[in-house]
Short mmCIF file of C-alpha atoms and ligand atoms in Angstrom, two decimals:
data_model
loop_
_atom_site.label_atom_id
_atom_site.label_comp_id
_atom_site.label_asym_id
_atom_site.label_seq_id
_atom_site.Cartn_x
_atom_site.Cartn_y
_atom_site.Cartn_z
CA MET A 1 108.05 59.13 110.39
CA SER A 2 109.15 56.49 112.81
CA ASP A 3 112.60 56.15 114.18
CA ALA A 4 114.43 55.57 117.41
CA THR A 5 114.14 59.25 118.34
CA ASP A 6 110.36 59.46 118.21
CA HIS A 7 109.95 59.98 121.93
CA THR A 8 113.00 62.05 122.70
CA ILE A 9 111.98 65.60 121.90
CA PRO A 10 108.38 66.70 121.44
CA ARG A 11 107.00 65.86 124.87
CA LYS A 12 104.86 68.76 125.95
CA ARG A 13 103.60 69.36 122.45
CA ASP A 14 102.30 65.99 121.39
CA HIS A 15 98.92 67.61 120.63
CA LEU A 16 100.55 69.17 117.58
CA LEU A 17 101.11 65.76 116.13
CA LEU A 18 97.56 64.71 116.86
CA ASN A 19 96.10 67.47 114.69
CA GLU A 20 94.33 69.18 117.56
CA ALA A 21 93.66 72.83 116.80
CA PRO A 22 94.68 75.18 119.61
CA ALA A 23 93.39 78.77 119.37
CA LYS A 24 95.58 80.77 116.95
CA PRO A 25 97.67 83.33 118.86
CA ALA A 26 98.39 86.78 117.40
CA PRO A 27 101.03 86.99 114.66
CA LEU A 28 104.31 88.77 115.31
CA VAL A 29 104.27 92.37 114.05
CA ASP A 30 106.78 94.91 115.33
CA ALA A 31 106.42 98.61 116.09
CA PHE A 32 107.37 99.44 112.47
CA GLN A 33 104.65 97.17 111.08
CA ARG A 34 107.13 94.54 109.93
CA ARG A 35 105.61 91.06 110.01
CA ILE A 36 108.04 88.54 111.48
CA SER A 37 107.90 85.15 109.81
CA TYR A 38 111.49 83.94 109.94
CA LEU A 39 113.53 82.65 112.88
CA ARG A 40 117.22 81.86 112.93
CA MET A 41 117.86 79.61 115.88
CA SER A 42 121.38 78.88 117.04
CA VAL A 43 121.80 75.44 118.57
CA THR A 44 125.41 75.81 119.71
CA ASP A 45 128.11 78.47 119.84
CA ARG A 46 130.80 75.83 119.25
CA CYS A 47 132.51 75.20 115.95
CA ASP A 48 135.15 72.95 114.42
CA LEU A 49 136.56 75.83 112.34
CA ARG A 50 137.96 79.19 113.46
CA CYS A 51 137.27 81.58 110.57
CA THR A 52 139.42 84.63 111.11
CA TYR A 53 136.54 87.07 110.54
CA CYS A 54 134.23 85.17 112.89
CA MET A 55 136.20 84.28 116.00
CA PRO A 56 139.71 84.26 117.50
CA GLU A 57 141.81 81.08 117.51
CA ARG A 58 141.40 80.77 121.27
CA MET A 59 137.68 81.29 121.38
CA THR A 60 136.00 80.87 124.76
CA PHE A 61 132.84 78.84 124.34
CA LEU A 62 129.86 78.81 126.68
CA PRO A 63 129.71 76.21 129.45
CA LYS A 64 127.41 73.46 128.15
CA ARG A 65 124.99 73.85 131.08
CA GLU A 66 124.07 77.32 129.82
CA VAL A 67 123.00 75.99 126.45
CA LEU A 68 119.37 74.95 125.91
CA SER A 69 118.63 71.25 125.73
CA LEU A 70 117.30 69.84 122.47
CA GLU A 71 113.89 69.56 124.07
CA GLU A 72 113.99 73.21 125.11
CA LEU A 73 115.07 74.22 121.60
CA PHE A 74 112.10 72.33 120.20
CA GLU A 75 109.76 74.06 122.68
CA LEU A 76 111.25 77.39 121.76
CA ALA A 77 110.94 76.91 118.03
CA SER A 78 107.37 75.71 118.49
CA GLY A 79 106.52 78.89 120.41
CA PHE A 80 107.63 80.93 117.41
CA ILE A 81 105.83 78.71 114.92
CA ASP A 82 102.64 79.13 116.97
CA ARG A 83 103.02 82.89 116.43
CA GLY A 84 103.29 82.70 112.66
CA VAL A 85 106.95 81.93 112.00
CA THR A 86 106.88 79.84 108.84
CA LYS A 87 110.58 79.63 108.07
CA LEU A 88 113.13 78.26 110.51
CA ARG A 89 116.86 78.22 109.95
CA ILE A 90 119.08 76.23 112.30
CA THR A 91 122.47 77.83 112.74
CA GLY A 92 125.34 78.29 115.18
CA GLY A 93 128.32 78.08 115.71
CA GLU A 94 128.33 74.95 113.63
CA PRO A 95 124.96 73.23 114.08
CA LEU A 96 126.18 69.84 112.90
CA VAL A 97 128.78 69.54 115.69
CA ARG A 98 126.03 69.44 118.31
CA ARG A 99 125.48 65.91 119.57
CA ASP A 100 122.17 64.31 118.55
CA ILE A 101 121.25 67.37 116.49
CA MET A 102 119.48 65.14 113.98
CA ASP A 103 116.86 64.39 116.67
CA LEU A 104 115.94 68.07 116.64
CA PHE A 105 115.74 68.18 112.84
CA THR A 106 113.54 65.08 112.87
CA ALA A 107 111.20 66.56 115.48
CA LEU A 108 110.98 69.94 113.78
CA GLY A 109 110.53 68.27 110.41
CA ARG A 110 107.24 66.86 111.67
CA ARG A 111 105.83 70.38 111.82
CA LEU A 112 106.50 70.91 108.12
CA GLY A 113 103.38 71.04 106.02
CA HIS A 114 101.29 72.08 109.04
CA ASP A 115 102.31 75.59 109.98
CA LEU A 116 106.01 75.46 109.25
CA GLN A 117 106.78 75.94 105.55
CA GLU A 118 110.53 75.62 105.52
CA LEU A 119 113.23 74.09 107.70
CA THR A 120 116.79 74.91 106.67
CA LEU A 121 120.27 75.23 108.07
CA THR A 122 123.47 77.17 107.63
CA THR A 123 126.55 75.02 107.90
CA ASN A 124 130.25 74.99 107.15
CA ALA A 125 129.67 71.52 105.63
CA THR A 126 132.54 69.76 107.43
CA GLN A 127 130.06 67.19 108.81
CA LEU A 128 127.58 67.31 105.97
CA ALA A 129 128.71 64.12 104.29
CA THR A 130 127.54 62.28 107.41
CA HIS A 131 124.25 64.13 107.80
CA ALA A 132 123.01 65.09 104.32
CA ASP A 133 120.74 62.05 103.93
CA GLY A 134 119.31 62.45 107.44
CA LEU A 135 118.57 66.11 106.80
CA ALA A 136 116.77 65.30 103.56
CA LYS A 137 114.76 62.62 105.36
CA ALA A 138 113.78 65.12 108.07
CA GLY A 139 112.31 67.40 105.39
CA VAL A 140 115.16 69.85 104.81
CA ARG A 141 115.18 70.88 101.14
CA ARG A 142 117.78 73.64 101.03
CA VAL A 143 121.05 74.31 102.84
CA ASN A 144 123.28 77.36 102.99
CA ILE A 145 126.92 76.40 103.00
CA SER A 146 129.67 78.84 103.88
CA LEU A 147 132.64 78.63 101.57
CA ASP A 148 134.99 81.55 101.07
CA THR A 149 137.69 79.95 98.95
CA LEU A 150 138.44 76.88 96.84
CA ASP A 151 142.16 77.10 97.48
CA ARG A 152 143.18 74.55 100.10
CA ALA A 153 146.04 76.57 101.59
CA ARG A 154 143.94 79.74 101.70
CA PHE A 155 141.06 77.81 103.26
CA ALA A 156 143.41 76.48 105.95
CA GLU A 157 144.68 79.97 106.66
CA LEU A 158 141.23 81.54 106.66
CA THR A 159 139.51 78.93 108.82
CA ARG A 160 142.66 77.90 110.73
CA ARG A 161 141.81 74.27 109.87
CA ASP A 162 142.83 72.19 106.84
CA ALA A 163 139.31 71.01 106.09
CA LEU A 164 138.56 71.95 102.46
CA PRO A 165 138.41 68.33 101.20
CA GLN A 166 135.80 67.46 103.87
CA VAL A 167 133.77 70.54 102.95
CA LEU A 168 133.80 69.69 99.24
CA GLU A 169 132.75 66.15 100.11
CA GLY A 170 129.92 67.61 102.20
CA ILE A 171 128.72 69.77 99.31
CA GLU A 172 128.76 66.76 97.03
CA ALA A 173 126.81 64.70 99.56
CA ALA A 174 124.20 67.42 99.90
CA ARG A 175 123.72 67.44 96.16
CA ASP A 176 123.47 63.65 96.06
CA ALA A 177 120.85 63.77 98.82
CA GLY A 178 118.76 66.12 96.68
CA LEU A 179 119.35 69.21 98.83
CA LYS A 180 119.44 72.56 97.03
CA VAL A 181 122.75 74.18 97.96
CA LYS A 182 123.40 77.90 98.21
CA LEU A 183 126.94 79.04 98.92
CA ASN A 184 127.67 82.02 101.16
CA ALA A 185 131.03 83.72 100.84
CA VAL A 186 132.27 86.60 102.95
CA ALA A 187 134.15 89.03 100.68
CA LEU A 188 137.52 89.73 102.25
CA LYS A 189 139.94 92.35 101.07
CA GLU A 190 143.15 90.85 99.66
CA VAL A 191 142.13 87.38 100.85
CA ASN A 192 139.53 86.04 98.43
CA GLU A 193 139.00 89.29 96.51
CA GLU A 194 140.68 88.08 93.32
CA GLU A 195 139.19 84.60 93.58
CA LEU A 196 135.52 85.57 93.87
CA PRO A 197 134.71 85.30 90.11
CA ASP A 198 136.21 81.79 89.99
CA LEU A 199 134.34 80.76 93.13
CA ILE A 200 131.06 82.05 91.67
CA GLY A 201 131.75 80.38 88.30
CA TRP A 202 132.58 77.07 90.02
CA ALA A 203 129.37 77.17 92.08
CA HIS A 204 127.11 78.18 89.18
CA ALA A 205 128.56 75.41 87.01
CA ARG A 206 127.33 72.98 89.68
CA GLY A 207 123.89 74.57 89.97
CA HIS A 208 124.57 76.34 93.29
CA ASP A 209 123.54 79.97 93.75
CA VAL A 210 125.99 82.19 95.61
CA THR A 211 125.53 85.04 98.06
CA LEU A 212 128.36 87.42 98.87
CA ILE A 213 128.44 89.03 102.32
CA GLU A 214 130.19 92.15 103.59
CA VAL A 215 132.10 91.52 106.80
CA MET A 216 130.38 92.86 109.91
CA PRO A 217 132.05 94.18 113.08
CA LEU A 218 130.77 91.51 115.48
CA GLY A 219 133.00 90.47 118.35
CA ASP A 220 136.75 90.76 118.83
CA VAL A 221 138.82 88.89 116.29
CA GLU A 222 142.57 89.03 116.01
CA GLU A 223 142.57 91.04 112.79
CA GLU A 224 141.68 94.67 112.14
CA ARG A 225 138.15 94.71 110.73
CA LEU A 226 138.84 97.54 108.32
CA ASP A 227 141.63 95.46 106.76
CA GLN A 228 139.08 92.69 106.09
CA TYR A 229 136.31 94.92 104.78
CA LEU A 230 135.63 94.83 101.07
CA ARG A 231 132.69 96.81 99.74
CA LEU A 232 130.40 94.73 97.58
CA ASP A 233 129.58 97.60 95.24
CA THR A 234 133.27 97.48 94.24
CA VAL A 235 133.05 93.72 93.75
CA ARG A 236 129.91 94.09 91.66
CA ASN A 237 131.53 96.70 89.42
CA ARG A 238 134.45 94.37 88.79
CA LEU A 239 132.17 91.41 88.07
CA GLU A 240 130.34 93.57 85.54
CA ASP A 241 133.57 93.92 83.55
CA ARG A 242 133.42 90.19 83.03
CA TRP A 243 129.74 89.21 83.13
CA THR A 244 126.28 90.63 82.40
CA LEU A 245 124.44 91.08 85.69
CA THR A 246 120.73 91.77 85.59
CA ASP A 247 118.80 92.76 88.72
CA ASN A 248 116.33 90.12 89.57
CA ALA A 249 113.06 90.77 91.38
CA ARG A 250 113.43 87.79 93.69
CA SER A 251 113.40 88.62 97.36
CA SER A 252 113.90 86.15 100.18
CA GLY A 253 112.26 88.75 102.43
CA GLY A 254 115.80 89.08 103.65
CA PRO A 255 118.76 91.36 103.22
CA ALA A 256 120.12 89.96 99.96
CA ARG A 257 119.66 91.69 96.61
CA TYR A 258 119.90 89.29 93.68
CA VAL A 259 121.17 89.43 90.13
CA ASP A 260 121.13 86.88 87.32
CA VAL A 261 124.49 86.22 85.71
CA ALA A 262 123.81 85.75 81.99
CA GLU A 263 127.03 83.91 81.15
CA THR A 264 126.84 81.34 83.98
CA GLY A 265 123.05 81.02 84.18
CA GLY A 266 123.31 81.28 87.96
CA GLN A 267 122.02 83.66 90.57
CA LEU A 268 124.19 85.91 92.71
CA GLY A 269 123.12 87.68 95.92
CA PHE A 270 124.73 90.61 97.70
CA ILE A 271 124.32 91.22 101.42
CA THR A 272 125.51 94.76 102.00
CA PRO A 273 124.82 95.94 105.55
CA HIS A 274 127.21 98.89 105.12
CA SER A 275 126.85 100.13 101.57
CA ASN A 276 123.09 99.54 101.42
CA ASN A 277 120.97 99.27 104.53
CA PHE A 278 118.38 96.51 104.32
CA CYS A 279 116.44 96.93 107.55
CA ALA A 280 113.12 98.23 106.18
CA SER A 281 112.16 94.79 104.91
CA CYS A 282 113.51 92.83 107.90
CA ASN A 283 111.24 89.88 108.71
CA ARG A 284 113.48 87.95 111.10
CA LEU A 285 114.49 87.29 114.66
CA ARG A 286 117.48 85.46 116.08
CA VAL A 287 117.83 83.34 119.18
CA THR A 288 121.13 82.17 120.65
CA ALA A 289 121.80 78.68 121.92
CA THR A 290 121.18 79.98 125.45
CA GLY A 291 117.72 81.22 124.50
CA GLN A 292 118.56 84.91 124.24
CA LEU A 293 116.37 86.51 121.62
CA TYR A 294 118.07 89.31 119.68
CA PRO A 295 115.47 91.14 117.58
CA CYS A 296 118.32 92.72 115.56
CA LEU A 297 121.66 91.19 114.55
CA GLY A 298 123.21 94.66 114.84
CA GLY A 299 121.67 95.70 118.16
CA ASN A 300 122.00 94.91 121.87
CA GLU A 301 118.26 94.65 122.53
CA ARG A 302 117.57 91.25 124.07
CA VAL A 303 114.84 89.14 125.65
CA ASP A 304 115.73 86.18 127.89
CA LEU A 305 113.60 83.31 126.59
CA ARG A 306 115.53 80.71 128.57
CA ALA A 307 114.08 82.21 131.75
CA ALA A 308 110.65 82.06 130.09
CA LEU A 309 111.14 78.42 129.08
CA ARG A 310 112.21 77.47 132.59
CA SER A 311 109.41 79.36 134.33
CA ASP A 312 106.26 77.79 135.83
CA ASN A 313 104.15 78.66 132.80
CA PRO A 314 106.54 78.46 129.84
CA GLN A 315 103.98 78.90 127.09
CA GLU A 316 102.58 82.10 128.54
CA ALA A 317 106.03 83.45 129.48
CA LEU A 318 107.28 82.70 125.96
CA ALA A 319 104.31 84.50 124.41
CA GLN A 320 105.04 87.52 126.63
CA GLY A 321 108.72 87.40 125.67
CA LEU A 322 107.80 87.48 122.00
CA ASP A 323 105.47 90.46 122.54
CA GLN A 324 108.32 92.23 124.30
CA ALA A 325 110.63 91.48 121.36
CA MET A 326 108.10 93.07 118.99
CA ALA A 327 108.06 96.20 121.12
CA ILE A 328 111.86 96.59 121.22
CA LYS A 329 112.91 95.47 117.72
CA PRO A 330 114.83 98.53 116.49
CA GLU A 331 114.12 100.22 113.20
CA ARG A 332 117.62 99.56 111.88
CA HIS A 333 121.13 98.46 112.77
CA HIS A 334 123.97 100.91 113.29
CA PHE A 335 127.01 99.01 112.09
CA ARG A 336 129.92 101.27 111.20
CA MET A 337 133.10 100.34 109.41
CA ASP A 338 134.82 103.68 109.21
CA LYS A 339 137.22 103.76 112.13
CA ARG A 340 140.51 101.91 112.35
CA GLY A 341 141.21 100.23 115.71
CA ALA A 342 137.61 100.77 116.85
CA ASP A 343 136.02 98.40 119.32
CA PRO A 344 133.66 95.97 117.63
CA ALA A 345 130.20 97.45 117.09
CA LEU A 346 128.91 94.59 119.22
CA ALA A 347 130.82 92.46 121.70
CA ARG A 348 129.16 89.19 120.69
CA HIS A 349 130.51 87.14 117.81
CA MET A 350 128.45 86.05 114.81
CA SER A 351 128.87 82.46 116.06
CA MET A 352 126.81 83.44 119.09
CA THR A 353 123.82 85.00 117.35
CA GLY A 354 124.02 82.79 114.27
CA GLY A 355 124.56 84.12 110.76
N1 SAM B 401 129.12 77.67 111.06
C1 SAM B 401 128.10 77.87 110.11
C2 SAM B 401 128.65 78.49 108.85
O1 SAM B 401 129.77 78.98 108.87
O2 SAM B 401 127.93 78.45 107.85
C3 SAM B 401 126.93 78.70 110.61
C4 SAM B 401 127.22 79.88 111.49
S1 SAM B 401 128.17 81.17 110.74
C5 SAM B 401 128.30 82.30 112.08
C6 SAM B 401 126.99 81.87 109.64
C7 SAM B 401 127.49 82.81 108.60
O3 SAM B 401 128.01 83.97 109.22
C8 SAM B 401 128.59 82.26 107.74
O4 SAM B 401 128.21 82.37 106.38
C9 SAM B 401 129.77 83.14 108.03
O5 SAM B 401 130.58 83.30 106.91
C10 SAM B 401 129.11 84.41 108.46
N2 SAM B 401 129.92 85.28 109.33
C11 SAM B 401 130.57 84.95 110.47
N3 SAM B 401 131.17 86.04 111.01
C12 SAM B 401 130.88 87.08 110.19
C13 SAM B 401 131.19 88.48 110.22
N4 SAM B 401 131.90 89.02 111.21
N5 SAM B 401 130.71 89.24 109.21
C14 SAM B 401 129.96 88.71 108.22
N6 SAM B 401 129.63 87.41 108.15
C15 SAM B 401 130.08 86.60 109.11
FE1 SF4 B 402 132.57 78.42 112.52
FE2 SF4 B 402 130.78 79.39 110.83
FE3 SF4 B 402 132.18 81.03 112.46
FE4 SF4 B 402 133.45 79.82 110.50
S1 SF4 B 402 131.79 81.31 110.27
S2 SF4 B 402 134.14 79.95 112.64
S3 SF4 B 402 132.40 77.92 110.36
S4 SF4 B 402 130.71 79.54 113.09
#
């Protein structure tokens, strides 16, 4: 693909584009014999929304100098792909607010069909109308869009920004660009609890699958977490009063369990870190925009890959960092949602590690 950005990102790795075949390094397998094939890479901690379950209104963002450059992010992702990561999700913060982010998608898209099988993103869709075509051109085929309500006033209250029309426009643009859209909704007690069936019905009528997520105690937010927490087994029971849900064998290798909804013809996923632990099949790693690798979303184990990237021998240091991550990836997370007024299980917000 030729465009004005051809020379901006993949400098040190031009051999990849020339079809040279470097020796295949060892795949990533952790101490519990889980094969790691999926990376979620955050490209910024910044966001244009302020979802009440994700961050406080006055969120302190990282100084920009601490964040990896687009070239470093490309190097980083390539290091993982070299070790057998076949699926890469770009996340944040809001990935589409990062300047020139399409250059990174374009560069990463060139690895598709070689060793990378899928390039995706998670977005709040506020900027998607601008970028949907570019993403499709870069090789993105599917996007996860976070949408917790279709009610404009509730959306404004929940995200602290009146941006629902932009988001709906973004979803429409993604569809027009041929991107397969999956909606993610965090189930929130007394906020969108009653609306969830309508949200699911709306999405399924447009051909979008939906995944519901239980809120997780990540970072300080202004609200009490227990007041937000809605168990998804309760939601499922209520949905079963209305619809026929049949367990479906599909697995994304991830934490979601899926059902088919007979009446809508759509698929519904449940991510239930509290009521059903999903760690045994975990195949993923997460890296923050500052290059900190967190082998577990729910743990404090960490490897500093920015230091590796900025060392004298980045490729070797990166490989060592990944080996270290395999050694320390914990067996499971230890989120708890049973104590009112408790400190968050982890100090960092979801916008830091990426959802
Ligand atoms: N800004 C993008 C978005 O909202 O899609 C990507 C990053 S966001 C952190 C990724 C996902 O994490 C979103 O689906 C969001 O709803 C979810 N999320 C954020 N904070 C959460 C929390 N404390 N518990 C559960 N899910 C959370
Ligand atoms: Fe931003 Fe996504 Fe967090 Fe909402 S969930 S504040 S859109 S990063």
